């Protein structure tokens, strides 16, 4: 690997920087969730009114995925990431100083729209990776993404409790994002827009996204598998706090945050799924991921009243969900380098649509029928994913192998072996 350390345009340490950047950026989406009650008290509003923060964050992030991420196929990446990080940091500062829920909601909407840097990084790291090492690179960066989502709630809740104010969380996030602004753009490739992109208008760029679903079967498969896995994941996490507060456990809301912290080992283990993707292919890793997530829900079914069983299940589910995402994106990024950001836009859109459905249905089922019914719903999502993967495997056996549309030695894929050194 050291022989690769002088590859032009690739800096040593790129993967650790990208992993850290995804963790910090995705944390900006989730850190507000434990703060809503404190925000409501401080601004003297109802809890339901404070919920506008969560809604604004979700809408903003969805808008950023659709409207901003595709730009990574046509603009200079250093410029794009610099602008996104600068706007996010300023919006976080505005949120820290916001005197009303309306202004806080607006600031949260803006920062959520521009904190899509992880979804710019993913197709970038895939294009930079050496042939046959895409999964490893995505595994390392994807682990950062998962850790940011898991730990942000725990850290923000603890920070606000120690300081007595939610505003310090916004300030801390602004500081972290500002530090990222000084580092990340230097590691992004300063590449020219893809061939022909300068003649493609923004609206045409967006209009080119829906046909990709029809054109690329691997994109359809990954999008549907990701949606099914994330629906199961979201149904569990959306109802865990309610389950923990019920009899016989009767634990407070902080317990759910501790479960997020306890799920870190599973997320870290998923990093090695990228290597499995490179060696055995994403289909194999998807099968392992579905098996782990399915086992997690069996544990939830049999040991739902045991904290130890729930923690074991959380780690199995975290490993399975993260591994599935690594496998799915490895498959998605076999598409042409010039459209990878748009391919990722489609995938992430399906992923979060599945998560939204999983959360809504999970909460509804839990309120009406309890924990066991919610567990069966999660199993159903995973069963749909297993059927999709099985059907794909049968179709592959009946279909001759088609050479990849992207030739080996593509100049858009310089080696990243040196950057994988720790």
C-alpha positions as MATLAB code, in Angstrom:
seq = 'XXXXXXXXXXXXXXXXXXXXXXXXXXXXXXXXXXXXXXXXXXXXXXXXXXXXXXXXXXXXXXXXXXXXXXXXXXXXXXXXXXXXXXXXXXXXXXXXXXXXXXXXXXXXXXXXXXXXXXXXXXXXXXXXXXXXXXXXXXXXXXXXXXXXXXXXXXXXXXXXXXXXXXXXXXXXXXXXXXXXXXXXXXXXXXXXXXXXXXXXXXXXXXXXXXXXXXXXXXXXXXXXXXXXXXXXXXXXXXXXXXXXXXXXXXXXXXXXXXXXXXXXXXXXXXXXXXXXXXXXXXXXXXXXXXXXXXXXXXXXXXXXXXXXXXXXXXXXXXXXXXXXXXXXXXXXXXXXXXXXXXXXXXXXXXXXXXXXXXXXXXXXXXXXXXXXXXXXXXXXXXXXXXXXXXXXXXXXXXXXXXXXXXXXXXXXXXXXXXXXXX';
ca = [
       0.000    0.000    0.000;
       2.859    2.333    0.610;
       3.716    2.162   -3.068;
       0.477    3.921   -3.769;
       1.206    6.788   -1.422;
       2.451    9.106   -4.165;
      -0.540    8.773   -6.481;
      -1.140   12.285   -7.914;
      -4.188   14.097   -6.533;
      -4.737   11.696   -3.621;
      -3.676   12.725   -0.125;
      -2.807   10.315    2.635;
      -5.513   10.420    5.269;
      -8.367   11.054    2.835;
     -10.522    8.201    4.107;
     -10.207    9.161    7.817;
     -11.065   12.760    6.918;
     -14.060   11.670    4.840;
     -15.241    9.352    7.644;
     -15.000   12.124   10.225;
     -16.733   14.570    7.892;
     -19.702   12.261    7.341;
     -20.044   11.712   11.105;
     -20.046   15.448   11.872;
     -22.361   16.331    9.005;
     -24.968   13.647    9.671;
     -24.933   14.558   13.379;
     -26.347   17.966   12.400;
     -29.555   16.203   11.349;
     -30.108   14.203   14.534;
     -28.651   16.170   17.441;
     -31.814   18.280   17.875;
     -34.081   15.312   18.650;
     -33.278   15.032   22.410;
     -33.511   18.823   22.799;
     -37.150   19.367   21.840;
     -38.546   19.323   25.381;
     -35.884   21.758   26.595;
     -36.501   24.024   23.583;
     -40.227   24.042   24.345;
     -39.609   25.111   27.956;
     -37.078   27.781   27.043;
     -39.168   29.355   24.278;
     -42.400   28.870   26.282;
     -44.198   26.888   23.630;
     -45.953   23.532   23.572;
     -44.162   20.278   22.878;
     -46.116   19.882   19.647;
     -44.998   23.356   18.537;
     -41.374   22.391   19.253;
     -41.902   19.415   16.955;
     -41.582   21.840   14.043;
     -37.818   21.527   14.531;
     -37.856   17.804   13.727;
     -40.235   18.348   10.809;
     -38.148   21.194    9.388;
     -35.036   19.035    9.623;
     -36.617   16.135    7.753;
     -38.075   18.321    5.006;
     -34.832   20.244    4.623;
     -32.701   17.122    4.332;
     -35.049   15.598    1.746;
     -34.890   18.815   -0.285;
     -31.097   18.854   -0.093;
     -30.861   15.261   -1.324;
     -33.020   15.990   -4.364;
     -31.909   19.535   -5.185;
     -28.237   19.712   -4.144;
     -26.619   16.267   -4.298;
     -27.076   15.922   -8.111;
     -24.893   19.027   -8.531;
     -21.888   16.895   -7.579;
     -22.067   15.448  -11.105;
     -21.444   18.826  -12.724;
     -19.739   21.338  -10.405;
     -16.321   21.517   -8.802;
     -16.435   19.482   -5.620;
     -14.176   21.695   -3.514;
     -16.321   24.708   -4.251;
     -19.541   22.810   -3.566;
     -18.403   21.409   -0.204;
     -17.024   24.798    0.866;
     -20.339   26.518    0.175;
     -22.390   23.789    1.862;
     -20.274   23.737    5.011;
     -20.182   27.545    5.264;
     -23.954   27.867    4.962;
     -24.482   25.029    7.469;
     -22.164   26.637   10.032;
     -23.893   30.023    9.674;
     -27.332   28.416    9.991;
     -26.217   26.608   13.157;
     -25.035   29.916   14.626;
     -28.365   31.494   13.706;
     -30.141   28.620   15.439;
     -28.097   29.131   18.598;
     -29.178   32.790   18.699;
     -32.783   32.306   17.518;
     -35.250   34.144   19.808;
     -38.361   32.344   18.520;
     -39.497   28.943   17.279;
     -40.158   30.368   13.808;
     -36.569   31.548   13.378;
     -35.193   28.375   14.955;
     -37.290   26.289   12.577;
     -36.048   28.315    9.598;
     -32.419   27.943   10.685;
     -32.891   24.188   11.154;
     -34.488   23.905    7.721;
     -31.538   25.685    6.081;
     -28.852   23.712    7.910;
     -30.604   20.417    7.154;
     -30.844   21.311    3.469;
     -27.123   22.022    3.190;
     -25.774   19.284    5.466;
     -25.892   16.754    2.616;
     -22.094   16.599    2.423;
     -22.088   12.843    3.270;
     -24.095   12.112    0.128;
     -21.591   14.127   -1.915;
     -18.697   12.265   -0.311;
     -20.081    8.767   -1.016;
     -20.028    8.916   -4.841;
     -16.736   10.829   -4.654;
     -15.002    8.128   -2.605;
     -16.377    5.475   -4.960;
     -14.897    7.270   -7.969;
     -11.554    7.763   -6.243;
     -11.223    4.148   -5.124;
      -8.920    1.708   -6.849;
     -10.617   -0.996   -8.906;
     -11.928   -3.709   -6.615;
     -11.616   -1.629   -3.425;
     -14.819    0.403   -3.581;
     -16.505   -1.627   -0.858;
     -13.640   -1.143    1.568;
     -13.662    2.624    1.064;
     -17.453    2.835    1.382;
     -17.307    0.642    4.482;
     -14.922    3.025    6.238;
     -16.859    6.151    5.300;
     -20.256    4.528    5.900;
     -19.198    3.582    9.421;
     -18.576    7.253   10.145;
     -22.067    8.000    8.892;
     -23.639    5.454   11.232;
     -21.588    6.534   14.246;
     -22.560   10.167   13.682;
     -26.242    9.235   13.642;
     -25.972    6.998   16.717;
     -23.801    9.182   18.928;
     -25.211   12.618   18.090;
     -28.335   12.097   20.201;
     -26.354   10.825   23.186;
     -23.779   13.628   23.058;
     -26.278   16.420   22.493;
     -28.514   15.225   25.324;
     -25.588   15.024   27.738;
     -24.210   18.429   26.677;
     -27.534   20.206   27.133;
     -28.063   18.547   30.522;
     -24.608   19.588   31.776;
     -24.860   23.181   30.538;
     -28.575   23.663   31.152;
     -29.272   25.066   27.679;
     -29.963   23.655   24.236;
     -28.211   26.610   22.586;
     -24.772   25.268   23.417;
     -25.510   22.238   21.219;
     -26.087   24.469   18.209;
     -22.884   26.384   19.033;
     -20.880   23.153   19.376;
     -22.245   21.881   16.061;
     -21.366   25.205   14.408;
     -17.812   24.976   15.765;
     -17.374   21.389   14.553;
     -18.749   22.271   11.121;
     -16.504   25.337   10.954;
     -13.439   23.185   11.705;
     -14.573   20.805    8.980;
     -14.768   23.734    6.572;
     -11.036   24.332    7.087;
     -10.112   20.711    6.364;
     -12.511   18.800    4.112;
     -12.309   20.884    0.887;
      -8.542   20.322    0.787;
      -9.112   16.578    0.510;
     -11.862   16.746   -2.091;
     -10.649   16.231   -5.670;
     -10.459   19.462   -7.653;
     -11.983   17.900  -10.725;
     -13.538   19.629  -13.679;
     -17.214   19.032  -14.402;
     -17.947   15.803  -16.220;
     -17.901   15.879  -19.989;
     -20.940   17.700  -21.345;
     -22.064   18.880  -17.914;
     -21.349   22.519  -18.710;
     -24.063   22.425  -21.410;
     -26.589   20.726  -19.150;
     -28.914   23.111  -17.335;
     -29.903   22.576  -13.736;
     -33.498   21.626  -14.552;
     -32.304   19.153  -17.179;
     -29.933   17.703  -14.609;
     -32.842   17.099  -12.240;
     -35.052   15.801  -15.063;
     -32.409   13.183  -15.859;
     -32.813   11.529  -12.437;
     -36.154    9.623  -12.718;
     -35.165    7.731  -15.909;
     -32.186    6.268  -14.047;
     -34.562    4.019  -12.099;
     -35.688    2.422  -15.351;
     -32.246    2.311  -16.961;
     -30.270    0.649  -14.142;
     -31.661   -2.597  -12.633;
     -28.892   -2.619  -10.005;
     -30.098    0.788   -8.822;
     -33.674   -0.502   -8.495;
     -32.526   -3.529   -6.524;
     -30.333   -1.513   -4.155;
     -33.021    1.139   -3.651;
     -35.681   -1.429   -2.753;
     -33.358   -3.463   -0.513;
     -32.233   -0.309    1.251;
     -35.807    0.849    1.702;
     -36.856   -2.482    3.239;
     -33.887   -2.668    5.619;
     -34.201    0.948    6.740;
     -37.952    0.585    7.268;
     -37.280   -2.235    9.734;
     -34.492   -0.247   11.416;
     -36.647    2.875   11.735;
     -39.683    1.020   13.048;
     -37.573   -0.289   15.927;
     -35.877    2.987   16.848;
     -39.109    4.996   16.512;
     -40.803    2.804   19.123;
     -37.922    1.873   21.431;
     -38.371    4.844   23.801;
     -42.104    4.047   24.143;
     -41.342    0.380   24.806;
     -38.734    1.229   27.429;
     -41.166    3.522   29.254;
     -43.866    0.825   29.416;
     -44.156   -1.879   32.048;
     -42.178   -3.818   33.128;
     -39.089   -1.763   32.188;
     -40.448    1.730   32.989;
     -37.268    3.603   32.041;
     -36.895    7.298   31.243;
     -36.215    8.847   27.837;
     -32.449    8.953   28.452;
     -32.378    5.152   28.233;
     -32.976    5.238   24.464;
     -29.926    7.465   24.070;
     -27.836    4.972   26.018;
     -29.008    2.243   23.671;
     -27.653    4.323   20.809;
     -24.291    4.445   22.578;
     -24.418    0.717   23.254;
     -24.997    0.025   19.545;
     -21.580    1.395   18.558;
     -19.812   -2.029   18.506;
     -22.236   -3.335   15.887;
     -21.727   -0.259   13.735;
     -17.946   -0.536   13.999;
     -18.028   -4.209   13.046;
     -19.989   -3.336    9.908;
     -16.987   -1.513    8.538;
     -15.485   -4.853    7.480;
     -18.527   -5.585    5.355;
     -16.918   -3.381    2.716;
     -14.059   -5.848    2.390;
     -16.562   -8.679    2.087;
     -18.261   -6.758   -0.737;
     -14.981   -6.470   -2.620;
     -14.212  -10.157   -2.138;
     -17.589  -11.878   -2.432;
     -19.860   -9.252   -3.961;
     -22.661   -7.084   -2.537;
     -25.314   -9.807   -2.907;
     -23.543  -11.983   -0.336;
     -23.239   -9.071    2.098;
     -26.918   -8.208    1.606;
     -27.805  -11.798    2.547;
     -25.648  -11.611    5.691;
     -27.154   -8.233    6.572;
     -30.716   -9.491    6.241;
     -29.877  -12.553    8.344;
     -28.385  -10.390   11.123;
     -31.296   -7.936   11.095;
     -33.765  -10.832   11.073;
     -31.997  -12.416   14.046;
     -32.218   -9.064   15.844;
     -35.998   -9.027   15.494;
     -36.203  -12.620   16.747;
     -34.265  -11.459   19.818;
     -36.672   -8.510   20.201;
     -39.594  -10.932   20.012;
     -38.263  -13.439   22.539;
     -36.429  -11.059   24.878;
     -38.268   -7.773   24.549;
     -38.445   -7.343   28.334;
     -34.727   -7.937   28.859;
     -32.325   -4.999   28.610;
     -29.454   -7.344   27.752;
     -31.450   -8.949   24.937;
     -32.484   -5.562   23.590;
     -28.858   -4.400   23.575;
     -27.746   -7.535   21.715;
     -30.546   -7.018   19.218;
     -29.574   -3.352   18.750;
     -26.042   -4.356   17.782;
     -27.246   -7.053   15.399;
     -29.684   -4.616   13.809;
     -27.058   -1.871   13.574;
     -24.590   -4.248   11.959;
     -27.180   -5.536    9.525;
     -28.495   -2.115    8.520;
     -25.047   -0.566    8.043;
     -23.772   -3.601    6.136;
     -26.817   -3.478    3.881;
     -26.157    0.172    3.076;
     -22.500   -0.540    2.261;
     -23.507   -3.414   -0.024;
     -26.254   -1.406   -1.714;
     -24.052    1.598   -2.421;
     -21.230   -0.620   -3.663;
     -23.713   -2.012   -6.194;
     -25.114    1.429   -7.070;
     -21.673    2.880   -7.762;
     -20.877    0.303  -10.423;
     -22.725    2.789  -12.640;
     -20.836    5.370  -14.751;
     -18.731    7.827  -12.755;
     -20.329   10.840  -14.461;
     -23.780   10.119  -12.941;
     -22.915    8.620   -9.562;
     -24.208   11.561   -7.537;
     -27.586   11.240   -9.250;
     -27.601    7.471   -8.740;
     -26.948    8.130   -5.046;
     -29.774   10.685   -5.001;
     -32.238    8.011   -6.120;
     -30.896    5.489   -3.631;
     -30.985    7.850   -0.636;
     -34.475    9.056   -1.599;
     -35.769    5.465   -1.482;
     -33.825    4.814    1.730;
     -35.394    7.712    3.628;
     -38.827    7.027    2.136;
     -38.567    3.531    3.588;
     -37.423    4.974    6.908;
     -40.346    7.408    7.026;
     -42.824    4.615    6.281;
     -41.170    2.348    8.856;
     -41.342    5.010   11.575;
     -44.953    5.983   10.885;
     -46.259    2.419   10.607;
     -44.172    1.216   13.547;
     -45.513    3.887   15.901;
     -49.075    3.338   14.726;
     -48.879   -0.437   15.152;
     -47.169   -0.124   18.544;
     -49.841    2.233   19.866;
     -52.651   -0.004   18.626;
     -51.261   -3.499   19.266;
     -48.052   -3.252   21.284;
     -44.428   -4.341   21.001;
     -44.949   -7.823   19.577;
     -46.993   -6.525   16.657;
     -44.306   -3.950   15.860;
     -41.674   -6.704   15.843;
     -43.709   -8.713   13.327;
     -43.986   -5.623   11.120;
     -40.196   -5.281   11.158;
     -39.846   -8.932   10.230;
     -42.228   -8.363    7.327;
     -40.039   -5.598    5.885;
     -37.005   -7.863    6.083;
     -38.923  -10.751    4.501;
     -39.735   -8.488    1.539;
     -36.012   -7.704    1.233;
     -35.167  -11.419    1.330;
     -37.679  -12.136   -1.447;
     -36.202   -9.352   -3.589;
     -32.681  -10.668   -3.099;
     -33.728  -14.247   -3.811;
     -35.491  -13.204   -7.007;
     -32.423  -11.255   -8.087;
     -30.193  -14.292   -7.451;
     -32.436  -16.530   -9.596;
     -32.501  -13.935  -12.384;
     -28.701  -13.679  -12.334;
     -28.333  -17.414  -12.740;
     -30.560  -17.328  -15.825;
     -28.957  -14.230  -17.387;
     -25.518  -14.171  -19.074;
     -22.981  -11.892  -17.387;
     -22.822   -8.468  -19.044;
     -19.484   -6.622  -18.952;
     -19.437   -3.474  -16.858;
     -20.168   -0.254  -18.743;
     -17.199    1.339  -17.024;
     -13.871    0.033  -18.323;
     -11.071   -0.821  -15.964;
      -8.513    1.883  -15.658;
     -11.117    4.631  -15.765;
      -9.216    7.859  -15.069;
     -11.950    8.877  -12.617;
     -10.862    6.075  -10.249;
      -7.307    6.783   -8.991;
      -6.102    4.403   -6.307;
      -6.948    5.095   -2.695;
      -4.906    2.346   -1.152;
      -2.577    4.768    0.575;
      -5.500    6.639    2.095;
      -6.713    3.449    3.759;
      -3.631    3.320    5.938;
      -4.202    4.201    9.523;
];
